[in-house]
Structure formats: structure tokens, C-alpha cells
């Protein structure tokens, strides 16, 4: 327990009520900072436990001494130190100083002090109180505060402090910009109001950190952010740390610190590179498998089956119907297509040869496959957004499987002729065909067209 000298000065520093000095002593001993006090004559009146911990001098040994001379500072420095401390009695506000104090075992410790005047009942200077701490501890504290301020203001990555209810409590400028909102407007709102998709994965990660602590490595999380231009899908590389109160005897989680950086472009580049490698490997494998086929039509189907993996859910090959036989007349100049091969309905499997009878497919005018052949180019088609029933009607009207919502029709061209069209179809669980998909499909179509052209060149010996 800290000791205070029972004097008038003590009465100025503490209350006069019964037990007031004991209460003051208990408060001083509970402080995290070292504290001592001097009366107007420079005599030590108060000395708490933290001061004893830092310097080793007990309260009984410190209280009543005249200044620090001869015990807490070197004799050569005593006059200067005393003058700097006592000058606070006649100065406004607080004064900050750094100097070396001497420990009881003869060591030296550099401390940073904050001193201010103690006033009497009528406002006259009655003494000085001095709070001090080791400089390295103070610097560590200042660094922590400076780091927090820098993260929340100037960091080049997002920083969000999430409370135990999984609601943002602090959001820095970068994070607010990434979330498409203001720093103040994001506070206290459920994450589901800030993100359109990816909320479940994010909340699961935050809950895990609250219960188990920080994960060993950052995690890439895909989220969809609402913007004035629409929904924007982003990949955020996220790190998490659990925040616990330093004042509690046992760690009490205050929330989670969530730090993230947008890596969408890099992630998309990695995915595109992996996809390109996979498709190149598929083309290589397809070429080797097709080379072992005696029948060129079979080789064409092999090319189709290898291309289908990871690319589409269904595929069709339609061949331009042969011209009218001798003695017959063509009733229409319209292009007619005959189904050559198609992926099986229901369970997945290799494509099946069809159309042995040579009957044209009942495509209506304006069908994407017909347009593709007539233009000798590539045509994309997508079902309009709406109820699933409308998408099924859209697919069935075009003679496609009922789960198709995205289509890509590519002309089969060889030796300057259009031999037919290959159609790739995707279901609702996949994205629409993009430019990179078109390039791959056209490469596959070129290989299929060469095989079909070879079949015709061999005099129709290939299987129908």
C-alpha cells in the first residue's frame, strides 16, 4: 500500500473525510502508471506500487525524503531533475520530461514523466504530482496507438473492426470505399446489408475467429458488393485477428479485426491461366485420341467429348443436309441441318451418333444454329431472366435440352465450305459464354470440321 505523509499537504492532495486518505491510497496503488507527489517544499508525499516496481524503493523508504537527491537520481543530476519537476508547480498544464532514475539495486532506468501542479483550497500551488513510466513501455504504447491510427486512416488495405455481434464497429477509408459506403454509415449494420453474396462464408470465418482465434494464413474470399452500377464480384484476401480486452483477468473477446486486400485481378489471372492450361491439355489429348480412330466421324465425336469436359453441359453436331437427289426438286432454298451427334440425355456419357435416316432437324427460322451456318460465323444466345418455366420453354422451342439457358453455335468450316454447326449448351448453374470461350469453341469446331470433311472426301464410307 502506498504511504502518505499525514500533513497539511496530504490534506490538500486527498479528502479530509474519515477514511479518505485510505481511499486515495487504494486508488493510487491500483493505477497502471507509477505516481509520486511532492509538497511545495519538494518532500515526497505519495509513492504507489508501480513506482516501487520500477525503481525498487518501497513507499516507506520514499515518502518523507527531500526530492530524489542521493537515492533516486545521481547527485550530479539531482538539482536539474528537481528543478524540472518542481517547475510544473508554477506552469500551466502538464510538462513532459525524460531523465534517468536510479533503482534501489544501483541500476539506471530511463523514464518519461508527466508532472502538473497540485492546487490548494484557494487555488494556490500546494505541490506537484508526477506520473512516470519506463521510456520503452511508453514508446511501445505510442507505437501501438500510431499503428492503429495509421491502419484506420492511411492503410492501402481494408481494415474493419467487427464487434462480437458481427457488426462493423470501426471501418477505415479503404474498406468503406471497397464496400461502396461511407465510414459512418457502415457502422452497426449487419454484413448482409453491405454485401450481396459471400456473407455466409465471411460470418462463418468471423465466428470461428471469435471462438478459436486467428487462422494460420490469409483466406481468399469471394464476395459480391452492391454498387450504383450493379453488383460487383470481388476477391478479397482476408486476414483475421481476435481482439481481447487487456483489462480483463481472462481474455474477453471484444470482436475481430478483419484486414483485407482486393486481389480480384490477380485471382482472375490465375484462374484464366489454369483454364488455358486445362483446355490446351484437353485439345492435345483429343488430338491423340482422334488419331487412333479409323472412322473420321468417330474422330469428330472424340474431339467433341474431350472439349465438353469443364466447358459445357451439352453439345450437338448438326451437318448441312446433302443436296436433292437426281430426279427430285428442292422445295426451298433454306439451309437444312441434320443431327449427326448429341450428348445423351439424363446421365452423362459419350456423345451418340444420330440422324442415320438423314431427316432434317425441325429448326424454326431464325434459330441460332441456322444463323450460324448462314453467316459462317459464331452465334451466342441466352434465355431471358425470369421464372425457370420460361427458360425451359425457350430451350425446348429450339430443340435443345430443357435445362439449357446459354448457347454457343459455331460454324464447322473446312476448305472454304460450311459443313454444319456445333452447338455448346450450358445450364443455369454456369455463366454465359465469354470471349475466351468463343475462341476455344472455334478451335474445337475447326478440328471437328476437318474430320467431317475427311469423311466426305473418303466417299461417305464413314458411319452415318
Short mmCIF file of C-alpha atoms in Angstrom, two decimals:
data_model
loop_
_atom_site.label_atom_id
_atom_site.label_comp_id
_atom_site.label_asym_id
_atom_site.label_seq_id
_atom_site.Cartn_x
_atom_site.Cartn_y
_atom_site.Cartn_z
CA UNK A 1 0.00 0.00 0.00
CA UNK A 2 1.23 3.46 -0.75
CA UNK A 3 2.15 5.62 2.19
CA UNK A 4 1.24 9.29 2.51
CA UNK A 5 2.65 11.73 4.99
CA UNK A 6 -0.07 12.91 7.39
CA UNK A 7 0.28 16.65 6.99
CA UNK A 8 -1.46 19.64 5.61
CA UNK A 9 -0.09 18.88 2.25
CA UNK A 10 -1.68 15.47 2.41
CA UNK A 11 -4.99 17.13 3.15
CA UNK A 12 -4.57 19.22 0.01
CA UNK A 13 -3.87 16.10 -2.04
CA UNK A 14 -6.63 13.95 -0.53
CA UNK A 15 -10.03 14.38 1.12
CA UNK A 16 -10.47 15.25 4.79
CA UNK A 17 -13.37 12.87 5.35
CA UNK A 18 -12.73 9.78 7.55
CA UNK A 19 -11.06 7.08 5.51
CA UNK A 20 -10.40 9.49 2.65
CA UNK A 21 -6.64 9.00 2.75
CA UNK A 22 -7.09 5.22 2.69
CA UNK A 23 -9.34 5.52 -0.35
CA UNK A 24 -6.80 7.74 -2.06
CA UNK A 25 -4.01 5.27 -1.30
CA UNK A 26 -6.06 2.39 -2.73
CA UNK A 27 -6.75 4.36 -5.90
CA UNK A 28 -3.10 5.24 -6.33
CA UNK A 29 -2.00 1.63 -5.83
CA UNK A 30 -4.46 0.47 -8.48
CA UNK A 31 -3.00 2.70 -11.18
CA UNK A 32 -1.03 1.22 -14.08
CA UNK A 33 1.32 4.20 -14.10
CA UNK A 34 3.94 4.96 -11.49
CA UNK A 35 3.00 8.03 -9.45
CA UNK A 36 4.66 10.12 -6.82
CA UNK A 37 3.82 13.51 -5.38
CA UNK A 38 5.79 16.36 -3.72
CA UNK A 39 4.61 19.08 -1.43
CA UNK A 40 5.56 22.71 -2.00
CA UNK A 41 8.95 22.11 -0.33
CA UNK A 42 9.81 19.19 -2.61
CA UNK A 43 9.23 16.47 0.02
CA UNK A 44 7.82 13.17 -1.29
CA UNK A 45 4.25 12.70 -0.01
CA UNK A 46 2.94 9.82 -2.13
CA UNK A 47 4.53 6.75 -3.74
CA UNK A 48 2.45 3.97 -5.32
CA UNK A 49 3.13 0.30 -6.07
CA UNK A 50 4.03 0.84 -9.74
CA UNK A 51 6.73 3.31 -8.72
CA UNK A 52 8.03 0.69 -6.31
CA UNK A 53 8.02 -1.94 -9.10
CA UNK A 54 10.02 0.24 -11.49
CA UNK A 55 12.61 1.63 -9.05
CA UNK A 56 12.59 -0.93 -6.22
CA UNK A 57 12.16 1.68 -3.48
CA UNK A 58 9.22 0.97 -1.19
CA UNK A 59 6.73 3.61 -0.15
CA UNK A 60 8.10 3.55 3.39
CA UNK A 61 11.58 4.28 2.03
CA UNK A 62 10.43 7.02 -0.37
CA UNK A 63 7.80 9.06 1.48
CA UNK A 64 9.30 11.86 3.55
CA UNK A 65 12.52 12.22 1.57
CA UNK A 66 13.57 15.60 0.24
CA UNK A 67 13.39 15.22 -3.51
CA UNK A 68 15.25 12.46 -5.38
CA UNK A 69 18.76 13.57 -4.43
CA UNK A 70 21.05 10.86 -3.12
CA UNK A 71 18.70 7.93 -3.68
CA UNK A 72 16.54 8.03 -6.86
CA UNK A 73 18.89 10.15 -9.03
CA UNK A 74 22.60 10.64 -9.24
CA UNK A 75 23.92 13.51 -7.11
CA UNK A 76 25.21 15.28 -10.21
CA UNK A 77 21.77 15.26 -11.78
CA UNK A 78 19.68 15.83 -8.68
CA UNK A 79 19.48 19.64 -8.83
CA UNK A 80 18.47 19.70 -12.50
CA UNK A 81 15.89 16.95 -12.09
CA UNK A 82 14.37 18.57 -9.01
CA UNK A 83 14.15 21.94 -10.71
CA UNK A 84 12.43 20.47 -13.78
CA UNK A 85 9.92 18.58 -11.66
CA UNK A 86 9.06 21.46 -9.32
CA UNK A 87 8.78 23.95 -12.19
CA UNK A 88 5.44 22.37 -13.00
CA UNK A 89 4.04 23.89 -9.80
CA UNK A 90 4.09 27.36 -11.39
CA UNK A 91 3.42 26.36 -15.03
CA UNK A 92 0.06 25.88 -16.72
CA UNK A 93 -0.95 22.41 -17.83
CA UNK A 94 1.32 19.39 -17.79
CA UNK A 95 5.01 19.17 -18.51
CA UNK A 96 6.74 16.17 -20.08
CA UNK A 97 10.36 15.33 -19.34
CA UNK A 98 12.74 12.41 -19.80
CA UNK A 99 15.58 11.61 -17.43
CA UNK A 100 17.36 8.68 -15.82
CA UNK A 101 16.39 7.50 -12.34
CA UNK A 102 18.41 5.21 -10.09
CA UNK A 103 16.94 1.92 -8.89
CA UNK A 104 17.44 0.56 -5.40
CA UNK A 105 19.96 -2.02 -6.65
CA UNK A 106 22.05 0.71 -8.31
CA UNK A 107 20.81 0.34 -11.85
CA UNK A 108 19.53 3.14 -14.04
CA UNK A 109 16.25 3.34 -15.90
CA UNK A 110 15.19 5.99 -18.40
CA UNK A 111 11.69 7.28 -17.63
CA UNK A 112 9.27 9.70 -19.20
CA UNK A 113 7.43 11.90 -16.71
CA UNK A 114 4.29 13.98 -16.83
CA UNK A 115 4.09 16.46 -13.99
CA UNK A 116 1.50 19.07 -13.05
CA UNK A 117 0.74 21.39 -10.15
CA UNK A 118 -1.47 20.47 -7.21
CA UNK A 119 -3.65 23.36 -6.04
CA UNK A 120 -4.83 24.14 -2.55
CA UNK A 121 -8.34 25.12 -1.46
CA UNK A 122 -7.84 28.70 -2.59
CA UNK A 123 -6.04 27.78 -5.80
CA UNK A 124 -2.50 28.41 -4.54
CA UNK A 125 0.29 25.96 -5.56
CA UNK A 126 0.45 23.24 -2.92
CA UNK A 127 2.77 20.75 -4.60
CA UNK A 128 3.41 18.67 -7.69
CA UNK A 129 2.29 15.23 -8.78
CA UNK A 130 4.45 13.24 -11.18
CA UNK A 131 3.36 10.21 -13.21
CA UNK A 132 6.16 8.30 -14.90
CA UNK A 133 6.80 5.11 -16.86
CA UNK A 134 9.75 3.44 -18.48
CA UNK A 135 10.51 5.07 -21.84
CA UNK A 136 10.44 1.79 -23.80
CA UNK A 137 6.99 0.98 -22.41
CA UNK A 138 5.75 4.45 -23.32
CA UNK A 139 7.24 4.17 -26.78
CA UNK A 140 5.57 0.78 -27.26
CA UNK A 141 2.25 2.32 -26.29
CA UNK A 142 2.74 5.25 -28.63
CA UNK A 143 3.72 2.92 -31.45
CA UNK A 144 0.59 0.85 -30.88
CA UNK A 145 -1.57 3.95 -30.96
CA UNK A 146 0.23 5.28 -34.03
CA UNK A 147 -0.19 1.91 -35.79
CA UNK A 148 -3.89 1.87 -35.01
CA UNK A 149 -4.34 5.39 -36.32
CA UNK A 150 -2.37 4.63 -39.49
CA UNK A 151 -4.34 1.45 -40.18
CA UNK A 152 -7.63 3.22 -39.73
CA UNK A 153 -6.70 6.24 -41.82
CA UNK A 154 -3.92 5.71 -44.36
CA UNK A 155 -3.63 1.95 -44.92
CA UNK A 156 -3.67 0.68 -48.52
CA UNK A 157 -5.86 -2.27 -47.48
CA UNK A 158 -9.22 -2.51 -45.81
CA UNK A 159 -9.46 -2.64 -42.03
CA UNK A 160 -12.75 -3.39 -40.31
CA UNK A 161 -13.19 -3.95 -36.56
CA UNK A 162 -16.19 -6.21 -36.10
CA UNK A 163 -17.87 -6.47 -32.69
CA UNK A 164 -18.99 -9.69 -31.04
CA UNK A 165 -22.38 -9.39 -32.79
CA UNK A 166 -20.59 -9.44 -36.18
CA UNK A 167 -21.39 -5.80 -36.94
CA UNK A 168 -18.75 -3.27 -38.05
CA UNK A 169 -17.61 -1.06 -35.17
CA UNK A 170 -14.77 0.75 -36.98
CA UNK A 171 -14.20 0.97 -40.75
CA UNK A 172 -11.19 2.63 -42.36
CA UNK A 173 -11.31 4.71 -45.53
CA UNK A 174 -10.10 1.94 -47.85
CA UNK A 175 -12.63 -0.57 -46.51
CA UNK A 176 -15.50 1.90 -46.79
CA UNK A 177 -14.57 2.54 -50.42
CA UNK A 178 -14.41 -1.20 -51.14
CA UNK A 179 -17.81 -1.73 -49.53
CA UNK A 180 -19.29 1.15 -51.51
CA UNK A 181 -20.41 3.07 -48.44
CA UNK A 182 -19.29 5.77 -46.02
CA UNK A 183 -17.26 5.09 -42.90
CA UNK A 184 -20.03 6.23 -40.58
CA UNK A 185 -22.94 4.69 -42.50
CA UNK A 186 -21.37 1.20 -42.32
CA UNK A 187 -21.19 1.15 -38.51
CA UNK A 188 -23.57 -1.15 -36.67
CA UNK A 189 -25.17 -2.55 -39.82
CA UNK A 190 -25.42 -6.31 -40.48
CA UNK A 191 -22.89 -7.53 -43.01
CA UNK A 192 -25.77 -8.78 -45.14
CA UNK A 193 -26.75 -5.17 -45.82
CA UNK A 194 -23.26 -4.36 -47.09
CA UNK A 195 -22.63 -7.47 -49.22
CA UNK A 196 -24.98 -9.15 -51.69
CA UNK A 197 -23.18 -12.52 -51.72
CA UNK A 198 -20.46 -14.17 -49.70
CA UNK A 199 -21.91 -13.07 -46.35
CA UNK A 200 -22.35 -16.63 -45.03
CA UNK A 201 -18.69 -17.52 -45.61
CA UNK A 202 -17.48 -14.26 -44.07
CA UNK A 203 -19.67 -14.56 -40.97
CA UNK A 204 -18.57 -18.18 -40.53
CA UNK A 205 -14.94 -17.07 -40.60
CA UNK A 206 -15.57 -14.30 -38.07
CA UNK A 207 -17.43 -16.68 -35.76
CA UNK A 208 -14.55 -19.16 -35.96
CA UNK A 209 -12.01 -16.46 -35.05
CA UNK A 210 -14.10 -15.36 -32.06
CA UNK A 211 -14.23 -18.95 -30.80
CA UNK A 212 -10.87 -20.39 -31.84
CA UNK A 213 -8.57 -17.47 -32.60
CA UNK A 214 -6.82 -16.27 -35.74
CA UNK A 215 -6.33 -18.73 -38.63
CA UNK A 216 -2.74 -19.60 -39.57
CA UNK A 217 -2.88 -18.00 -43.03
CA UNK A 218 -4.94 -15.46 -45.01
CA UNK A 219 -8.04 -16.69 -46.84
CA UNK A 220 -9.27 -15.67 -50.30
CA UNK A 221 -12.96 -14.84 -50.02
CA UNK A 222 -15.25 -14.10 -52.98
CA UNK A 223 -17.91 -11.52 -52.21
CA UNK A 224 -20.39 -9.52 -54.24
CA UNK A 225 -20.64 -5.82 -53.44
CA UNK A 226 -23.64 -3.68 -54.25
CA UNK A 227 -22.70 -0.61 -56.29
CA UNK A 228 -24.75 2.08 -58.09
CA UNK A 229 -23.77 0.35 -61.36
CA UNK A 230 -24.95 -3.05 -60.13
CA UNK A 231 -23.45 -6.00 -58.31
CA UNK A 232 -19.66 -6.33 -58.48
CA UNK A 233 -17.96 -9.64 -57.67
CA UNK A 234 -14.61 -9.27 -55.95
CA UNK A 235 -12.00 -11.50 -54.32
CA UNK A 236 -10.62 -10.20 -51.02
CA UNK A 237 -7.55 -11.78 -49.46
CA UNK A 238 -8.52 -11.61 -45.79
CA UNK A 239 -6.65 -11.93 -42.53
CA UNK A 240 -8.33 -12.10 -39.14
CA UNK A 241 -7.19 -11.43 -35.57
CA UNK A 242 -9.20 -11.83 -32.39
CA UNK A 243 -9.43 -8.73 -30.22
CA UNK A 244 -9.39 -9.29 -26.45
CA UNK A 245 -9.58 -6.81 -23.61
CA UNK A 246 -6.21 -6.23 -21.89
CA UNK A 247 -8.02 -5.11 -18.74
CA UNK A 248 -9.81 -8.36 -18.00
CA UNK A 249 -8.29 -11.11 -15.86
CA UNK A 250 -9.30 -13.66 -18.51
CA UNK A 251 -9.34 -12.88 -22.24
CA UNK A 252 -12.73 -11.46 -23.14
CA UNK A 253 -13.30 -11.26 -26.93
CA UNK A 254 -14.18 -7.74 -27.97
CA UNK A 255 -14.56 -8.67 -31.63
CA UNK A 256 -12.43 -9.40 -34.66
CA UNK A 257 -10.00 -7.31 -36.63
CA UNK A 258 -10.59 -8.04 -40.33
CA UNK A 259 -7.91 -6.89 -42.78
CA UNK A 260 -8.39 -7.47 -46.48
CA UNK A 261 -6.88 -6.57 -49.84
CA UNK A 262 -8.54 -6.77 -53.24
CA UNK A 263 -6.81 -9.46 -55.33
CA UNK A 264 -9.55 -9.92 -57.93
CA UNK A 265 -7.37 -9.18 -60.96
CA UNK A 266 -4.57 -11.46 -59.79
CA UNK A 267 -7.01 -14.25 -58.89
CA UNK A 268 -8.79 -13.98 -62.22
CA UNK A 269 -5.42 -14.10 -63.98
CA UNK A 270 -4.55 -17.30 -62.10
CA UNK A 271 -7.91 -18.85 -62.95
CA UNK A 272 -7.62 -17.89 -66.61
CA UNK A 273 -4.10 -19.34 -66.75
CA UNK A 274 -5.24 -22.59 -65.14
CA UNK A 275 -8.22 -22.77 -67.51
CA UNK A 276 -6.00 -22.18 -70.53
CA UNK A 277 -3.61 -24.92 -69.44
CA UNK A 278 -6.51 -27.33 -68.90
CA UNK A 279 -8.07 -26.60 -72.29
CA UNK A 280 -4.73 -26.85 -74.09
CA UNK A 281 -4.18 -30.21 -72.43
CA UNK A 282 -7.66 -31.34 -73.45
CA UNK A 283 -7.01 -30.38 -77.07
CA UNK A 284 -3.73 -32.29 -77.00
CA UNK A 285 -5.37 -35.39 -75.55
CA UNK A 286 -8.25 -35.14 -78.01
CA UNK A 287 -5.87 -34.95 -80.96
CA UNK A 288 -4.01 -38.05 -79.81
CA UNK A 289 -7.26 -39.98 -79.23
CA UNK A 290 -8.75 -38.89 -82.56
CA UNK A 291 -5.61 -40.01 -84.40
CA UNK A 292 -6.38 -43.59 -83.34
CA UNK A 293 -9.87 -43.54 -84.86
CA UNK A 294 -10.30 -45.26 -88.23
CA UNK A 295 -13.64 -43.54 -88.81
CA UNK A 296 -13.33 -39.72 -89.28
CA UNK A 297 -16.84 -39.23 -87.85
CA UNK A 298 -15.79 -41.09 -84.72
CA UNK A 299 -12.73 -38.83 -84.56
CA UNK A 300 -15.04 -35.80 -84.71
CA UNK A 301 -17.10 -37.11 -81.80
CA UNK A 302 -13.95 -37.79 -79.79
CA UNK A 303 -12.94 -34.17 -80.30
CA UNK A 304 -16.37 -33.08 -79.08
CA UNK A 305 -16.30 -35.25 -75.95
CA UNK A 306 -12.90 -34.02 -74.87
CA UNK A 307 -13.96 -30.39 -75.42
CA UNK A 308 -17.11 -30.82 -73.36
CA UNK A 309 -15.28 -31.51 -70.07
CA UNK A 310 -15.49 -28.42 -67.87
CA UNK A 311 -16.76 -26.32 -70.77
CA UNK A 312 -20.46 -27.07 -71.32
CA UNK A 313 -23.25 -29.36 -70.17
CA UNK A 314 -24.47 -30.47 -73.59
CA UNK A 315 -23.20 -30.45 -77.17
CA UNK A 316 -24.74 -31.11 -80.59
CA UNK A 317 -23.28 -31.51 -84.07
CA UNK A 318 -25.56 -30.61 -86.98
CA UNK A 319 -24.40 -31.28 -90.52
CA UNK A 320 -25.66 -29.45 -93.60
CA UNK A 321 -28.05 -31.75 -95.41
CA UNK A 322 -26.95 -33.09 -98.78
CA UNK A 323 -28.45 -31.59 -101.94
CA UNK A 324 -31.53 -33.12 -103.68
CA UNK A 325 -31.09 -36.46 -105.42
CA UNK A 326 -31.41 -36.74 -109.19
CA UNK A 327 -35.00 -36.62 -110.32
CA UNK A 328 -36.14 -34.59 -107.29
CA UNK A 329 -36.60 -30.87 -106.79
CA UNK A 330 -35.57 -28.60 -103.94
CA UNK A 331 -38.69 -27.05 -102.49
CA UNK A 332 -36.84 -24.30 -100.60
CA UNK A 333 -33.52 -22.51 -100.64
CA UNK A 334 -33.45 -22.59 -96.86
CA UNK A 335 -30.49 -24.33 -95.20
CA UNK A 336 -31.39 -27.69 -93.70
CA UNK A 337 -29.42 -29.31 -90.90
CA UNK A 338 -29.28 -32.99 -89.98
CA UNK A 339 -28.38 -34.04 -86.43
CA UNK A 340 -25.12 -36.00 -86.56
CA UNK A 341 -24.28 -36.42 -82.86
CA UNK A 342 -25.53 -35.32 -79.47
CA UNK A 343 -24.66 -35.85 -75.84
CA UNK A 344 -27.04 -38.31 -74.13
CA UNK A 345 -29.92 -37.02 -72.08
CA UNK A 346 -30.02 -37.76 -68.35
CA UNK A 347 -26.83 -39.46 -67.15
CA UNK A 348 -23.55 -38.14 -68.59
CA UNK A 349 -21.68 -40.19 -71.17
CA UNK A 350 -20.01 -40.08 -74.58
CA UNK A 351 -21.81 -38.40 -77.47
CA UNK A 352 -24.05 -40.62 -79.58
CA UNK A 353 -24.34 -40.81 -83.33
CA UNK A 354 -27.83 -39.93 -84.55
CA UNK A 355 -29.53 -38.95 -87.78
CA UNK A 356 -28.94 -42.17 -89.69
CA UNK A 357 -32.16 -41.54 -91.60
CA UNK A 358 -30.91 -38.15 -92.76
CA UNK A 359 -34.07 -36.33 -91.68
CA UNK A 360 -33.58 -32.58 -91.12
CA UNK A 361 -33.98 -31.13 -87.64
CA UNK A 362 -37.12 -29.03 -87.27
CA UNK A 363 -35.38 -25.75 -86.57
CA UNK A 364 -37.59 -22.68 -86.87
CA UNK A 365 -36.49 -19.71 -88.92
CA UNK A 366 -34.02 -17.56 -87.02
CA UNK A 367 -32.68 -20.48 -85.00
CA UNK A 368 -29.11 -19.75 -83.73
CA UNK A 369 -27.70 -22.85 -85.48
CA UNK A 370 -29.25 -21.82 -88.80
CA UNK A 371 -27.98 -18.26 -88.41
CA UNK A 372 -24.55 -19.62 -87.60
CA UNK A 373 -24.42 -21.68 -90.83
CA UNK A 374 -25.87 -18.90 -92.99
CA UNK A 375 -23.38 -16.34 -91.66
CA UNK A 376 -20.48 -18.81 -91.47
CA UNK A 377 -19.75 -17.33 -88.05
CA UNK A 378 -20.36 -17.78 -84.33
CA UNK A 379 -23.69 -17.01 -82.65
CA UNK A 380 -24.41 -16.70 -78.92
CA UNK A 381 -27.87 -16.96 -77.40
CA UNK A 382 -29.14 -16.72 -73.82
CA UNK A 383 -32.53 -17.23 -72.21
CA UNK A 384 -34.04 -14.09 -70.75
CA UNK A 385 -34.03 -13.72 -66.99
CA UNK A 386 -37.28 -14.90 -65.48
CA UNK A 387 -39.03 -17.92 -64.00
CA UNK A 388 -37.43 -21.34 -64.72
CA UNK A 389 -40.55 -22.27 -66.69
CA UNK A 390 -39.78 -19.60 -69.28
CA UNK A 391 -36.20 -20.84 -69.66
CA UNK A 392 -37.44 -24.40 -70.27
CA UNK A 393 -39.88 -23.19 -72.91
CA UNK A 394 -37.06 -21.20 -74.54
CA UNK A 395 -34.81 -24.29 -74.74
CA UNK A 396 -37.48 -26.71 -75.96
CA UNK A 397 -38.61 -24.32 -78.68
CA UNK A 398 -35.07 -24.54 -80.10
CA UNK A 399 -34.89 -28.35 -79.93
CA UNK A 400 -32.39 -28.24 -77.05
CA UNK A 401 -32.38 -30.00 -73.65
CA UNK A 402 -34.82 -28.29 -71.29
CA UNK A 403 -32.15 -27.22 -68.77
CA UNK A 404 -30.16 -25.15 -71.31
CA UNK A 405 -30.05 -21.38 -70.73
CA UNK A 406 -26.82 -20.38 -72.56
CA UNK A 407 -25.93 -21.46 -76.10
CA UNK A 408 -22.92 -21.05 -78.37
CA UNK A 409 -23.23 -22.10 -82.02
CA UNK A 410 -20.00 -22.31 -84.05
CA UNK A 411 -19.80 -22.92 -87.81
CA UNK A 412 -17.92 -26.00 -89.00
CA UNK A 413 -15.66 -24.66 -91.75
CA UNK A 414 -13.18 -26.60 -93.85
CA UNK A 415 -11.62 -25.84 -97.28
CA UNK A 416 -13.76 -22.72 -97.64
CA UNK A 417 -17.04 -24.56 -97.07
CA UNK A 418 -19.52 -24.59 -94.20
CA UNK A 419 -20.23 -28.19 -93.31
CA UNK A 420 -22.59 -27.56 -90.42
CA UNK A 421 -22.59 -26.25 -86.86
CA UNK A 422 -21.59 -27.43 -83.40
CA UNK A 423 -23.69 -26.15 -80.50
CA UNK A 424 -22.48 -25.98 -76.90
CA UNK A 425 -25.10 -25.56 -74.16
CA UNK A 426 -24.82 -24.56 -70.52
CA UNK A 427 -27.34 -24.81 -67.71
CA UNK A 428 -28.43 -22.23 -65.16
CA UNK A 429 -25.56 -23.10 -62.81
CA UNK A 430 -22.95 -21.79 -65.26
CA UNK A 431 -22.11 -18.36 -66.59
CA UNK A 432 -22.81 -17.27 -70.14
CA UNK A 433 -20.20 -17.89 -72.83
CA UNK A 434 -17.48 -15.23 -72.88
CA UNK A 435 -14.95 -14.18 -75.50
CA UNK A 436 -12.33 -16.68 -74.28
CA UNK A 437 -14.96 -19.44 -74.55
CA UNK A 438 -15.70 -18.45 -78.14
CA UNK A 439 -12.02 -18.76 -79.10
CA UNK A 440 -11.81 -22.24 -77.57
CA UNK A 441 -15.07 -23.39 -79.19
CA UNK A 442 -13.89 -22.17 -82.59
CA UNK A 443 -10.65 -24.12 -82.19
CA UNK A 444 -12.62 -27.27 -81.38
CA UNK A 445 -15.02 -26.64 -84.28
CA UNK A 446 -12.10 -26.38 -86.67
CA UNK A 447 -10.83 -29.82 -85.65
CA UNK A 448 -14.31 -31.34 -85.93
CA UNK A 449 -14.80 -29.77 -89.36
CA UNK A 450 -11.55 -31.28 -90.65
CA UNK A 451 -12.69 -34.73 -89.52
CA UNK A 452 -16.10 -34.36 -91.19
CA UNK A 453 -14.50 -33.04 -94.36
CA UNK A 454 -12.25 -36.09 -94.41
CA UNK A 455 -15.31 -38.30 -94.03
CA UNK A 456 -16.88 -36.74 -97.13
CA UNK A 457 -13.60 -36.97 -99.05
CA UNK A 458 -13.49 -40.71 -98.39
CA UNK A 459 -16.69 -41.12 -100.34
CA UNK A 460 -19.14 -41.35 -97.48
CA UNK A 461 -17.62 -44.51 -96.03
CA UNK A 462 -17.88 -43.09 -92.51
CA UNK A 463 -20.80 -44.16 -90.42
CA UNK A 464 -23.94 -42.12 -90.52
#
